[in-house]
Amino acid sequence: MKENPCPYGGYLRCDNPSCEYRYSVSEVLHLCSDVLDKIAQGDTSHRIEQTFKRYAVQRLINSINKLSEEVESMINLTHELAIGICEHFDVLKRIQEGDFSATASEDSQLEIVKMLGQLINKQKETFLNYIENIKKQDQEILQLLEQEKAIFSSIGTAIIVVEEDMTIEYANTEFEALTGYNKEHIEGKMKWTAFFPEEVIDKMIEYHKLRRISPSLAPRQYESKLKDKTGKTKDVLLNVGMIPYTKKSIISIIDISERKKIQQQLIHSQKMESLGFLSGRIAHEFNNILTGIIGFTGLLHAKIEDPSLKNFVEKIIETGERAKDLVKKLLTFSRKEELSGIKPVNLNRYLKEFFEFIKPIIGKDIDLKLNLPEMEIFYEIDSSHLEIILMNLITNARDAMPEGGELTIGLKELLLENEYTYTHPLIKPGQYIALCITDTGIGMDGETKQRLFEPFFTTKPKGKGTGLGLSTVFGLIRQYNGQIYVYSEPGKGTTFKIYLPVKEKKVRQIMDRQLLKGTETVLVVDDDEQARGFISSFLREYGYTVYEAKNGNEALNIVEINKDKIALCLIDLVMPGLPGLEVMKRIKAIKPDAKIIIMSGHPVTLKDIVAIEKSLDSEEILYKIRNIIDEKE
């Protein structure tokens, strides 16, 4: 196109109204083209401000200006939309990464961006509520688990959870106490077969496998044996069940060793009652027969003149009298002999005199000891019966010590409460006279103890005894409504304890409870759970702090850690592993000034060592403890 010759600069710049080029269309088109070109490039800042009288030109200019505004509005809208989406995307990304502090904007002019922000915030709030609910449920589950553990720990029964491969997944504190192992050594490391003796392992494995194949065929409750850390075997009752939707089983284990002992005592008592009834019937009938034999033989003896025949008849009469004496012993065992000659006997004086009487008989190689209380004890008994009882028991004790040893006779009056009678069901709570005969001889096994009081049972060689000595003792004691117990193990001696009930209860001397109380720490060492629990309970009741140990090694560990806290140690004399005296010696090595009392199930005298009986009532034990701590004895 030809250049504009207008001296004023052409249409766009010409201010001369008379200029012939002022209304040149080509210039207007050039202007419109420039503006459109800039709009196409995204520059919407330009407008055509001129006004034309020509309708077509003005309409073109208005269209271009409107197009510029619309393009500018569209660009602004697109920009705002892009910014909003980027911001919301960033919020979503932060929420996904766990930053729940990010919040989407809801104040955009664009409705879609505003709605998107509202939707994100609403979903965020829902998600936060969901997470909060999960946290709350997790907390509730943790609380339930803690409650479950607390229940399992305090239920008083040993409980374990066993996996399919027989590994113990969980064990409560009762199982720790029962076995002597810590949870750290059990859970996930030990199989439950490690706690059973070899003779029952095959049966336990068979039940374990059968329970997972066909639960209804495997027994849910059964008795077995359990072996603790020391190797000691206990009688246990197992209750086994499967945990739903798993291959795991949950087992509760109850120690029924004491129950078994009590059951055996009752069975033995019933057996002795039956034997007594049978012996009484036989002895009664036999006595009638002997009366006829001896009577008619006596008549025959009076009529025979021949000296040789008379001698034979005398032998028959002598043999009959011996048989009659045997019948008398059987009647004594069956408790059908009439009691006569009962009168109050000063037992202290009687035992002192008896002690002097048997000294030369018992032999110089046996050290004889007599433990009597300071207060004199009287009991209504036939003194001849007392002599029979003592002579039979002491003779057996002497025979059990062929190479010499120690024989102790003890006497005391005591009150037996429910704690003691629980483990001795044949004894009722009450006041008793206790007579104890202890030897350090060869001891007896379980089978011998079971048959000890049976008529005609003897461990002596043929011709050395009738086997009626101890059965006579048993019968005499039962005639006074008393009980006799024997405690013995091979190589560890024997103790006979006789309990004779006091007919008239004496007024018991009441000690001031305040004088028996204390705040010190006491260590109780005893392998018997019942005895240890009983002593620890009344010590705590009287204000003492108590540490418990079930064996010597455990006691030494406690002393090593708490030697400055422990004021006194109560140690059982006879324990598996380290015996009481050895434990005392090692504690003295750790703490030379340690105060120690040795406990025993029967009267003992130990040189330079304080000893008490566990069967004493709680106040007597507390009185002894208080005196030792306060250095009064």
XYZ file of C-alpha atoms in Angstrom:
633
model
C 0.000 0.000 0.000
C 1.104 3.506 -0.813
C 2.476 5.531 2.026
C 0.337 8.212 3.483
C 1.474 11.612 2.048
C -0.282 13.556 4.828
C 2.168 16.096 6.239
C 0.523 15.751 9.628
C 1.374 12.071 9.909
C -1.606 10.394 8.300
C -5.019 9.570 9.593
C -4.011 8.292 12.972
C -2.108 11.460 13.855
C -3.649 14.138 11.686
C -5.354 16.951 13.543
C -6.309 18.866 10.449
C -10.024 18.516 9.860
C -9.648 19.524 6.259
C -7.061 16.872 5.445
C -8.120 14.728 2.547
C -6.594 11.634 4.156
C -8.325 12.013 7.460
C -11.057 9.519 6.641
C -8.861 6.995 4.899
C -10.315 3.447 5.423
C -6.961 1.846 4.882
C -5.593 3.571 7.957
C -8.509 2.336 10.071
C -7.962 -1.182 8.838
C -4.288 -0.906 9.650
C -5.205 0.159 13.185
C -7.714 -2.663 13.583
C -5.203 -5.168 12.213
C -2.551 -4.053 14.726
C -4.935 -4.372 17.660
C -6.163 -7.788 16.492
C -2.576 -8.918 16.057
C -1.783 -7.940 19.684
C -4.950 -9.709 20.923
C -3.815 -12.803 19.047
C -0.498 -12.553 20.893
C -2.322 -12.352 24.248
C -1.931 -8.609 24.776
C -5.426 -7.355 25.607
C -4.349 -3.999 27.003
C -5.033 -2.107 23.724
C -8.332 -0.404 22.791
C -9.459 1.703 19.765
C -10.749 4.939 21.249
C -11.641 6.790 18.005
C -15.217 7.370 16.987
C -16.339 7.250 13.369
C -19.454 8.442 11.750
C -19.383 5.600 9.365
C -21.474 2.797 10.890
C -19.502 -0.109 9.396
C -16.172 1.232 10.596
C -17.473 2.020 14.089
C -19.098 -1.426 14.334
C -15.778 -3.070 13.402
C -13.980 -1.054 16.042
C -16.605 -1.915 18.708
C -16.328 -5.604 17.838
C -12.552 -5.485 18.150
C -12.784 -3.719 21.551
C -15.382 -6.262 22.798
C -13.224 -9.104 21.553
C -10.265 -7.681 23.484
C -12.352 -7.470 26.688
C -13.694 -11.004 26.303
C -10.258 -12.447 25.573
C -8.891 -10.561 28.622
C -11.742 -11.942 30.796
C -11.109 -15.463 29.497
C -7.378 -15.162 30.194
C -8.080 -13.907 33.750
C -10.587 -16.693 34.331
C -8.154 -19.330 33.065
C -5.392 -17.886 35.247
C -7.562 -17.850 38.360
C -8.769 -21.379 37.664
C -5.197 -22.628 37.182
C -4.025 -20.981 40.430
C -6.989 -22.442 42.357
C -6.410 -25.938 41.004
C -2.676 -25.746 41.784
C -3.398 -24.585 45.350
C -5.941 -27.379 45.903
C -3.610 -29.936 44.367
C -0.898 -28.806 46.813
C -3.373 -29.172 49.714
C -4.310 -32.692 48.578
C -0.642 -33.610 48.289
C 0.093 -32.378 51.842
C -2.912 -34.272 53.221
C -1.726 -37.408 51.431
C 1.683 -36.948 53.088
C -0.007 -36.735 56.512
C 0.005 -32.944 56.955
C -3.564 -32.398 58.105
C -2.926 -28.737 58.976
C -3.357 -27.777 55.276
C -6.770 -26.318 54.412
C -8.223 -25.602 50.931
C -9.438 -22.050 50.175
C -13.205 -21.540 49.813
C -13.299 -17.788 48.973
C -12.595 -18.043 45.214
C -14.828 -16.040 42.852
C -14.963 -19.080 40.641
C -17.809 -21.291 41.811
C -16.133 -24.493 40.653
C -12.886 -23.654 42.492
C -14.903 -22.700 45.575
C -16.870 -25.953 45.430
C -13.648 -27.930 44.946
C -12.154 -26.308 48.071
C -15.300 -27.074 50.074
C -15.240 -30.696 48.895
C -11.561 -31.104 49.829
C -12.138 -29.618 53.294
C -15.189 -31.799 53.862
C -13.303 -34.936 52.811
C -10.399 -33.880 55.027
C -12.749 -33.509 58.018
C -14.318 -36.908 57.305
C -10.893 -38.471 56.999
C -9.741 -36.846 60.272
C -12.859 -38.196 62.047
C -12.134 -41.614 60.588
C -8.536 -41.479 61.844
C -9.743 -40.256 65.249
C -12.156 -43.192 65.447
C -9.358 -45.606 64.506
C -7.141 -44.111 67.222
C -9.970 -44.406 69.728
C -10.589 -48.030 68.718
C -6.851 -48.755 68.936
C -6.824 -47.283 72.445
C -9.842 -49.381 73.411
C -8.152 -52.500 71.986
C -4.964 -51.688 73.941
C -7.019 -51.211 77.112
C -8.778 -54.537 76.503
C -5.410 -56.218 75.978
C -4.101 -54.667 79.212
C -7.243 -55.796 81.040
C -6.852 -59.283 79.555
C -3.204 -59.425 80.673
C -4.189 -58.169 84.133
C -6.893 -60.861 84.355
C -4.487 -63.569 83.183
C -1.879 -62.352 85.690
C -4.210 -62.121 88.687
C -6.541 -65.059 88.042
C -4.461 -67.259 90.331
C -4.042 -69.973 87.695
C -1.065 -70.575 85.413
C -2.041 -69.810 81.788
C -0.086 -70.211 78.562
C -0.870 -69.790 74.852
C 0.794 -72.427 72.653
C 1.366 -72.122 68.895
C 0.931 -74.939 66.387
C 4.651 -75.839 66.567
C 4.279 -76.081 70.388
C 6.219 -72.847 71.055
C 4.827 -70.872 74.009
C 3.632 -67.492 72.734
C 2.374 -66.127 76.070
C 2.838 -67.064 79.736
C 1.386 -65.280 82.766
C 3.111 -64.633 86.100
C 1.479 -67.678 87.705
C 3.168 -69.910 85.122
C 6.471 -68.202 85.978
C 5.917 -68.984 89.661
C 4.888 -72.565 88.889
C 7.920 -73.365 86.703
C 10.619 -71.049 88.071
C 11.360 -69.571 84.610
C 11.018 -65.893 83.593
C 8.720 -64.786 80.759
C 11.777 -63.554 78.820
C 13.124 -67.113 78.708
C 9.736 -68.694 77.928
C 7.802 -66.593 75.402
C 8.767 -67.321 71.821
C 11.766 -69.426 72.902
C 10.608 -72.553 74.747
C 8.271 -75.332 73.644
C 5.726 -76.498 76.174
C 7.048 -80.068 75.982
C 10.150 -78.793 77.834
C 8.027 -78.607 80.991
C 6.892 -82.253 81.047
C 8.751 -85.396 82.172
C 9.768 -87.890 79.508
C 7.100 -90.422 80.478
C 4.228 -88.068 79.496
C 5.747 -86.156 76.525
C 4.468 -88.607 73.865
C 0.928 -88.360 75.230
C 1.106 -84.523 75.319
C 2.309 -84.358 71.675
C -0.413 -86.805 70.591
C -3.129 -84.674 72.249
C -1.631 -81.496 70.755
C -1.775 -82.843 67.194
C -5.169 -84.498 67.632
C -6.682 -81.242 68.927
C -5.809 -79.496 65.635
C -7.112 -82.325 63.470
C -10.278 -83.170 65.390
C -10.785 -81.036 68.546
C -13.718 -83.133 69.775
C -11.524 -86.254 70.053
C -8.810 -84.609 72.193
C -9.515 -84.434 75.948
C -10.253 -80.922 77.195
C -9.354 -81.607 80.842
C -6.857 -84.165 82.127
C -4.207 -84.724 84.783
C -0.503 -84.848 84.006
C 2.950 -84.151 85.443
C 4.901 -80.890 85.160
C 8.627 -80.382 85.657
C 9.910 -77.052 87.034
C 13.311 -75.397 86.615
C 14.826 -77.352 89.503
C 13.683 -80.669 88.019
C 10.998 -81.153 90.673
C 7.901 -82.923 89.314
C 4.425 -81.681 90.253
C 0.963 -83.127 89.721
C -1.095 -80.726 87.575
C -4.599 -80.454 86.128
C -4.726 -79.136 82.535
C -7.673 -77.404 80.841
C -6.989 -76.994 77.118
C -9.013 -75.187 74.440
C -8.428 -73.842 70.933
C -8.439 -70.098 70.209
C -11.078 -69.473 67.481
C -9.836 -68.888 63.903
C -6.266 -69.889 64.843
C -4.149 -72.986 65.315
C -3.195 -71.804 68.804
C -4.366 -73.381 72.053
C -4.838 -71.777 75.459
C -4.029 -73.887 78.522
C -4.730 -73.309 82.190
C -2.580 -75.318 84.606
C -3.489 -75.960 88.256
C -0.965 -77.433 90.690
C -2.814 -80.273 92.419
C 0.198 -81.722 94.237
C -1.178 -80.734 97.640
C -4.626 -81.975 96.655
C -3.077 -85.320 95.683
C -1.279 -85.537 99.015
C -4.499 -84.768 100.876
C -6.349 -87.313 98.749
C -3.690 -89.923 99.517
C -3.997 -89.114 103.240
C -7.759 -89.637 103.072
C -7.409 -92.862 101.071
C -4.773 -94.114 103.494
C -7.012 -93.218 106.436
C -9.934 -95.086 104.857
C -7.681 -98.070 104.186
C -6.505 -98.090 107.808
C -10.105 -97.836 108.999
C -11.020 -100.834 106.830
C -7.999 -102.774 108.054
C -8.907 -101.881 111.644
C -12.468 -103.108 111.166
C -11.268 -106.340 109.518
C -8.570 -106.912 112.161
C -11.094 -106.347 114.940
C -13.526 -108.887 113.497
C -10.757 -111.463 112.947
C -9.233 -110.836 116.379
C -12.654 -111.153 118.063
C -13.382 -114.489 116.377
C -9.825 -115.704 116.883
C -10.009 -114.736 120.561
C -13.127 -116.905 120.964
C -11.314 -119.821 119.331
C -8.243 -119.314 121.525
C -10.415 -119.204 124.649
C -11.684 -122.681 123.818
C -8.227 -124.002 122.893
C -6.509 -122.624 126.010
C -9.446 -123.603 128.272
C -9.693 -127.187 127.103
C -5.900 -127.523 127.046
C -5.872 -126.363 130.678
C -8.379 -129.095 131.580
C -6.306 -131.640 129.687
C -3.176 -130.516 131.529
C -4.868 -131.162 134.876
C -5.831 -134.738 133.906
C -2.568 -135.930 132.296
C -0.117 -137.723 134.550
C 2.582 -138.578 132.025
C 5.363 -135.932 132.398
C 6.330 -136.029 128.700
C 2.705 -135.526 127.574
C 2.228 -132.849 130.248
C 5.218 -130.967 128.767
C 3.618 -131.019 125.299
C 0.362 -129.640 126.721
C 2.284 -126.846 128.498
C 3.875 -125.919 125.140
C 0.383 -125.727 123.622
C -0.786 -123.446 126.459
C 2.336 -121.242 126.074
C 1.765 -120.931 122.322
C -1.904 -120.115 122.925
C -0.957 -117.339 125.361
C 1.389 -115.870 122.732
C -1.465 -116.001 120.214
C -3.700 -114.295 122.780
C -1.125 -111.497 123.134
C -1.149 -111.169 119.332
C -4.949 -110.889 119.414
C -4.666 -108.164 122.054
C -2.378 -106.158 119.757
C -4.804 -106.588 116.871
C -7.636 -105.366 119.100
C -5.508 -102.379 120.058
C -4.956 -101.583 116.349
C -8.685 -101.933 115.672
C -9.358 -99.637 118.682
C -11.642 -102.202 120.350
C -9.558 -102.575 123.478
C -11.137 -100.956 126.508
C -9.195 -97.948 127.791
C -8.358 -98.184 131.474
C -5.924 -96.540 133.822
C -6.394 -93.097 132.238
C -5.203 -90.307 134.514
C -3.443 -86.943 134.186
C 0.242 -87.495 133.422
C 2.926 -84.826 133.775
C 4.444 -85.309 130.306
C 7.556 -83.218 131.073
C 8.435 -85.347 134.107
C 7.466 -88.606 132.377
C 9.694 -87.882 129.355
C 12.639 -86.897 131.568
C 12.369 -90.201 133.445
C 11.841 -92.142 130.208
C 14.852 -90.345 128.725
C 17.094 -91.554 131.543
C 15.609 -95.059 131.256
C 16.340 -95.527 127.539
C 19.810 -93.919 127.547
C 21.670 -97.164 128.276
C 19.316 -99.156 126.015
C 19.618 -96.968 122.927
C 23.388 -97.312 122.613
C 26.388 -95.001 122.978
C 26.693 -94.383 119.219
C 23.331 -92.567 119.149
C 23.181 -88.985 120.443
C 19.901 -88.655 122.344
C 18.298 -85.196 122.756
C 15.219 -84.054 124.628
C 13.379 -80.800 123.828
C 10.807 -79.860 126.466
C 8.874 -76.605 127.003
C 9.433 -74.588 130.169
C 5.756 -74.840 131.128
C 4.731 -78.270 132.384
C 2.165 -80.086 130.226
C -0.399 -82.495 131.652
C -2.428 -84.942 129.546
C -4.981 -87.610 130.481
C -3.554 -90.887 129.169
C -2.720 -94.390 130.308
C 1.020 -94.213 131.024
C 1.444 -97.804 129.823
C 0.052 -96.777 126.440
C 2.481 -93.861 126.326
C 5.326 -96.271 127.062
C 4.227 -98.620 124.234
C 4.075 -95.702 121.795
C 7.501 -94.349 122.745
C 9.258 -97.702 122.913
C 8.021 -98.797 119.478
C 8.957 -95.506 117.798
C 12.353 -95.263 119.513
C 13.167 -98.921 118.754
C 12.402 -98.334 115.068
C 14.520 -95.161 115.117
C 17.439 -97.032 116.668
C 17.187 -99.806 114.057
C 17.208 -97.146 111.297
C 20.641 -95.890 112.532
C 22.907 -98.974 112.478
C 25.999 -96.755 112.269
C 24.824 -94.277 114.884
C 23.204 -90.868 114.554
C 20.974 -88.436 116.381
C 17.597 -89.112 118.001
C 15.458 -86.206 119.216
C 12.308 -86.334 121.343
C 10.267 -83.123 121.394
C 7.135 -82.027 123.228
C 4.971 -78.919 123.079
C 1.421 -77.646 123.248
C 0.146 -75.708 120.246
C -2.927 -74.341 118.539
C -3.499 -75.718 115.029
C -5.450 -73.292 112.885
C -7.120 -73.607 109.467
C -3.875 -72.980 107.565
C -2.339 -76.173 108.965
C -5.465 -78.324 108.905
C -5.984 -77.465 105.228
C -2.983 -79.651 104.342
C -3.801 -82.180 107.103
C -7.550 -82.829 106.625
C -7.734 -85.511 109.323
C -6.883 -82.912 111.971
C -9.539 -80.472 113.128
C -8.555 -76.947 114.238
C -7.927 -76.753 117.985
C -5.481 -77.140 120.855
C -3.113 -80.138 120.663
C -0.270 -81.829 122.485
C 2.449 -82.546 119.901
C 4.981 -85.328 120.478
C 7.795 -85.558 117.937
C 10.421 -88.319 117.471
C 13.113 -87.561 114.867
C 16.066 -89.667 113.745
C 18.870 -89.137 111.231
C 18.706 -92.712 109.933
C 18.315 -94.319 106.535
C 14.771 -93.020 105.962
C 11.961 -94.599 103.967
C 10.617 -94.492 100.424
C 7.009 -93.628 99.546
C 5.796 -97.219 99.257
C 7.099 -98.081 102.740
C 5.430 -95.000 104.250
C 2.108 -95.990 102.704
C 2.155 -99.438 104.381
C 3.979 -98.496 107.589
C 1.035 -98.839 109.981
C -0.481 -101.971 108.429
C -0.640 -105.050 110.691
C 2.153 -107.572 110.035
C 4.000 -105.227 107.665
C 7.712 -105.025 108.458
C 10.947 -104.169 106.689
C 12.980 -106.209 109.176
C 14.440 -109.626 108.307
C 12.370 -112.738 108.978
C 12.281 -113.582 112.657
C 13.224 -110.057 113.744
C 9.713 -108.744 114.354
C 5.999 -109.412 113.937
C 5.230 -106.141 112.173
C 2.670 -105.203 114.809
C 4.643 -102.503 116.641
C 3.651 -99.472 114.565
C 0.125 -100.760 113.975
C -0.252 -100.897 117.775
C 1.038 -97.329 118.014
C -1.452 -96.257 115.352
C -4.342 -97.934 117.165
C -3.467 -96.443 120.566
C -3.161 -92.907 119.170
C -6.493 -93.227 117.356
C -8.113 -94.403 120.603
C -7.291 -90.974 122.039
C -8.726 -89.362 118.845
C -5.222 -88.358 117.870
C -3.343 -88.534 114.571
C 0.153 -89.658 113.636
C 2.095 -88.444 110.579
C 5.398 -89.655 109.227
C 7.846 -87.511 107.236
C 10.732 -89.370 105.652
C 12.934 -89.630 102.560
C 15.633 -92.176 101.751
C 18.903 -91.040 103.314
C 17.313 -88.045 105.091
C 15.993 -89.590 108.296
C 12.472 -89.925 109.646
C 10.155 -87.821 111.800
C 7.016 -89.120 113.532
C 4.601 -86.406 114.673
C 1.829 -87.321 117.083
C -1.045 -84.908 117.677
C -3.208 -85.581 120.733
C -6.242 -83.290 121.112
C -6.646 -81.332 124.340
C -10.119 -82.048 125.680
C -10.519 -78.838 127.657
C -9.273 -75.806 125.799
C -7.074 -73.658 127.925
C -7.258 -69.878 127.905
C -4.635 -68.870 125.417
C -2.178 -66.207 126.480
C -2.793 -63.216 124.231
C 0.263 -61.264 123.195
C 0.082 -57.507 122.585
C -0.236 -57.146 118.783
C 1.513 -53.774 118.871
C 4.638 -55.379 120.338
C 4.698 -57.923 117.510
C 4.402 -55.386 114.673
C 7.354 -54.151 112.645
C 8.290 -52.130 109.576
C 11.499 -53.981 108.703
C 12.135 -56.089 105.598
C 12.223 -59.895 106.023
C 13.334 -62.520 103.475
C 11.349 -65.807 103.616
C 13.088 -68.778 101.933
C 11.060 -72.005 101.618
C 10.512 -74.427 98.726
C 7.015 -75.292 100.037
C 4.607 -72.795 98.463
C 1.901 -73.218 101.141
C 4.294 -72.679 104.076
C 6.054 -69.763 102.372
C 2.753 -68.104 101.493
C 1.353 -68.537 105.019
C 4.434 -67.054 106.763
C 4.708 -64.175 104.281
C 1.006 -63.345 104.667
C 1.010 -62.887 108.439
C 4.336 -60.974 108.291
C 2.771 -58.486 105.870
C -0.336 -58.318 108.036
C 1.859 -57.192 110.933
C 3.504 -54.424 108.880
C 6.660 -56.133 107.593
C 7.924 -55.846 104.022
C 8.532 -59.369 102.678
C 10.744 -60.799 99.944
C 10.013 -64.420 98.983
C 12.425 -67.005 97.565
C 11.584 -70.605 96.681
C 15.176 -71.863 96.694
C 18.677 -70.990 97.866
C 19.950 -69.485 94.601
C 16.972 -67.148 94.359
C 17.517 -66.093 97.998
C 21.205 -65.290 97.373
C 20.302 -63.104 94.378
C 17.772 -61.162 96.480
C 20.300 -60.658 99.313
C 22.978 -59.534 96.848
C 20.694 -56.776 95.533
C 18.926 -55.797 98.796
C 21.458 -56.622 101.514
C 21.164 -53.153 103.098
C 17.356 -53.398 103.281
C 16.897 -56.922 104.689
C 16.739 -56.958 108.511
C 16.259 -60.734 108.936
C 16.169 -63.965 106.917
C 13.818 -66.909 107.626
C 15.323 -69.975 105.920
C 13.877 -73.515 105.669
C 16.308 -76.181 106.893
C 15.588 -78.805 104.201
C 15.311 -77.632 100.576
C 16.211 -79.157 97.194
C 19.479 -77.878 95.795
C 21.170 -75.737 98.435
C 20.104 -76.797 101.978
C 19.187 -74.144 104.540
C 22.490 -74.194 106.446
C 24.482 -73.726 103.216
C 22.238 -70.803 102.213
C 22.821 -69.250 105.648
C 26.598 -69.666 105.255
C 26.594 -67.946 101.836
C 24.362 -65.100 103.059
C 26.826 -64.535 105.925
C 29.586 -64.269 103.315
C 27.624 -61.505 101.557
C 26.454 -59.804 104.773
C 28.460 -60.896 107.856
C 26.054 -59.235 110.332
C 22.939 -60.829 108.783
C 20.298 -61.987 111.293
C 19.035 -65.449 110.380
C 16.433 -67.869 111.755
C 16.369 -71.467 110.518
C 12.877 -72.981 110.110
C 12.110 -76.694 110.385
C 9.065 -78.929 110.185
C 10.078 -80.606 113.463
C 11.969 -79.622 116.634
C 15.712 -79.205 116.000
C 18.629 -78.048 118.111
C 21.432 -76.396 116.136
C 24.583 -75.183 117.834
C 24.847 -71.361 117.865
C 21.936 -71.101 115.406
C 18.445 -69.785 116.137
C 15.833 -72.321 114.985
C 12.016 -72.410 115.118
C 9.293 -74.811 114.038
C 7.029 -73.848 111.134
C 4.080 -75.450 112.903
C 4.184 -72.822 115.662
C 1.310 -70.349 115.615
C 1.949 -67.000 113.923
C 2.264 -64.985 117.148
C 5.042 -67.219 118.499
C 6.984 -66.868 115.249
C 6.481 -63.073 115.281
C 7.607 -62.921 118.916
C 10.801 -64.778 117.981
C 11.431 -62.518 114.965
C 10.894 -59.375 117.041
C 13.349 -60.579 119.708
C 16.053 -61.386 117.131
C 15.678 -58.045 115.312
C 15.680 -56.141 118.610
C 18.665 -58.275 119.748
C 16.894 -59.457 122.894
C 18.157 -63.008 122.333
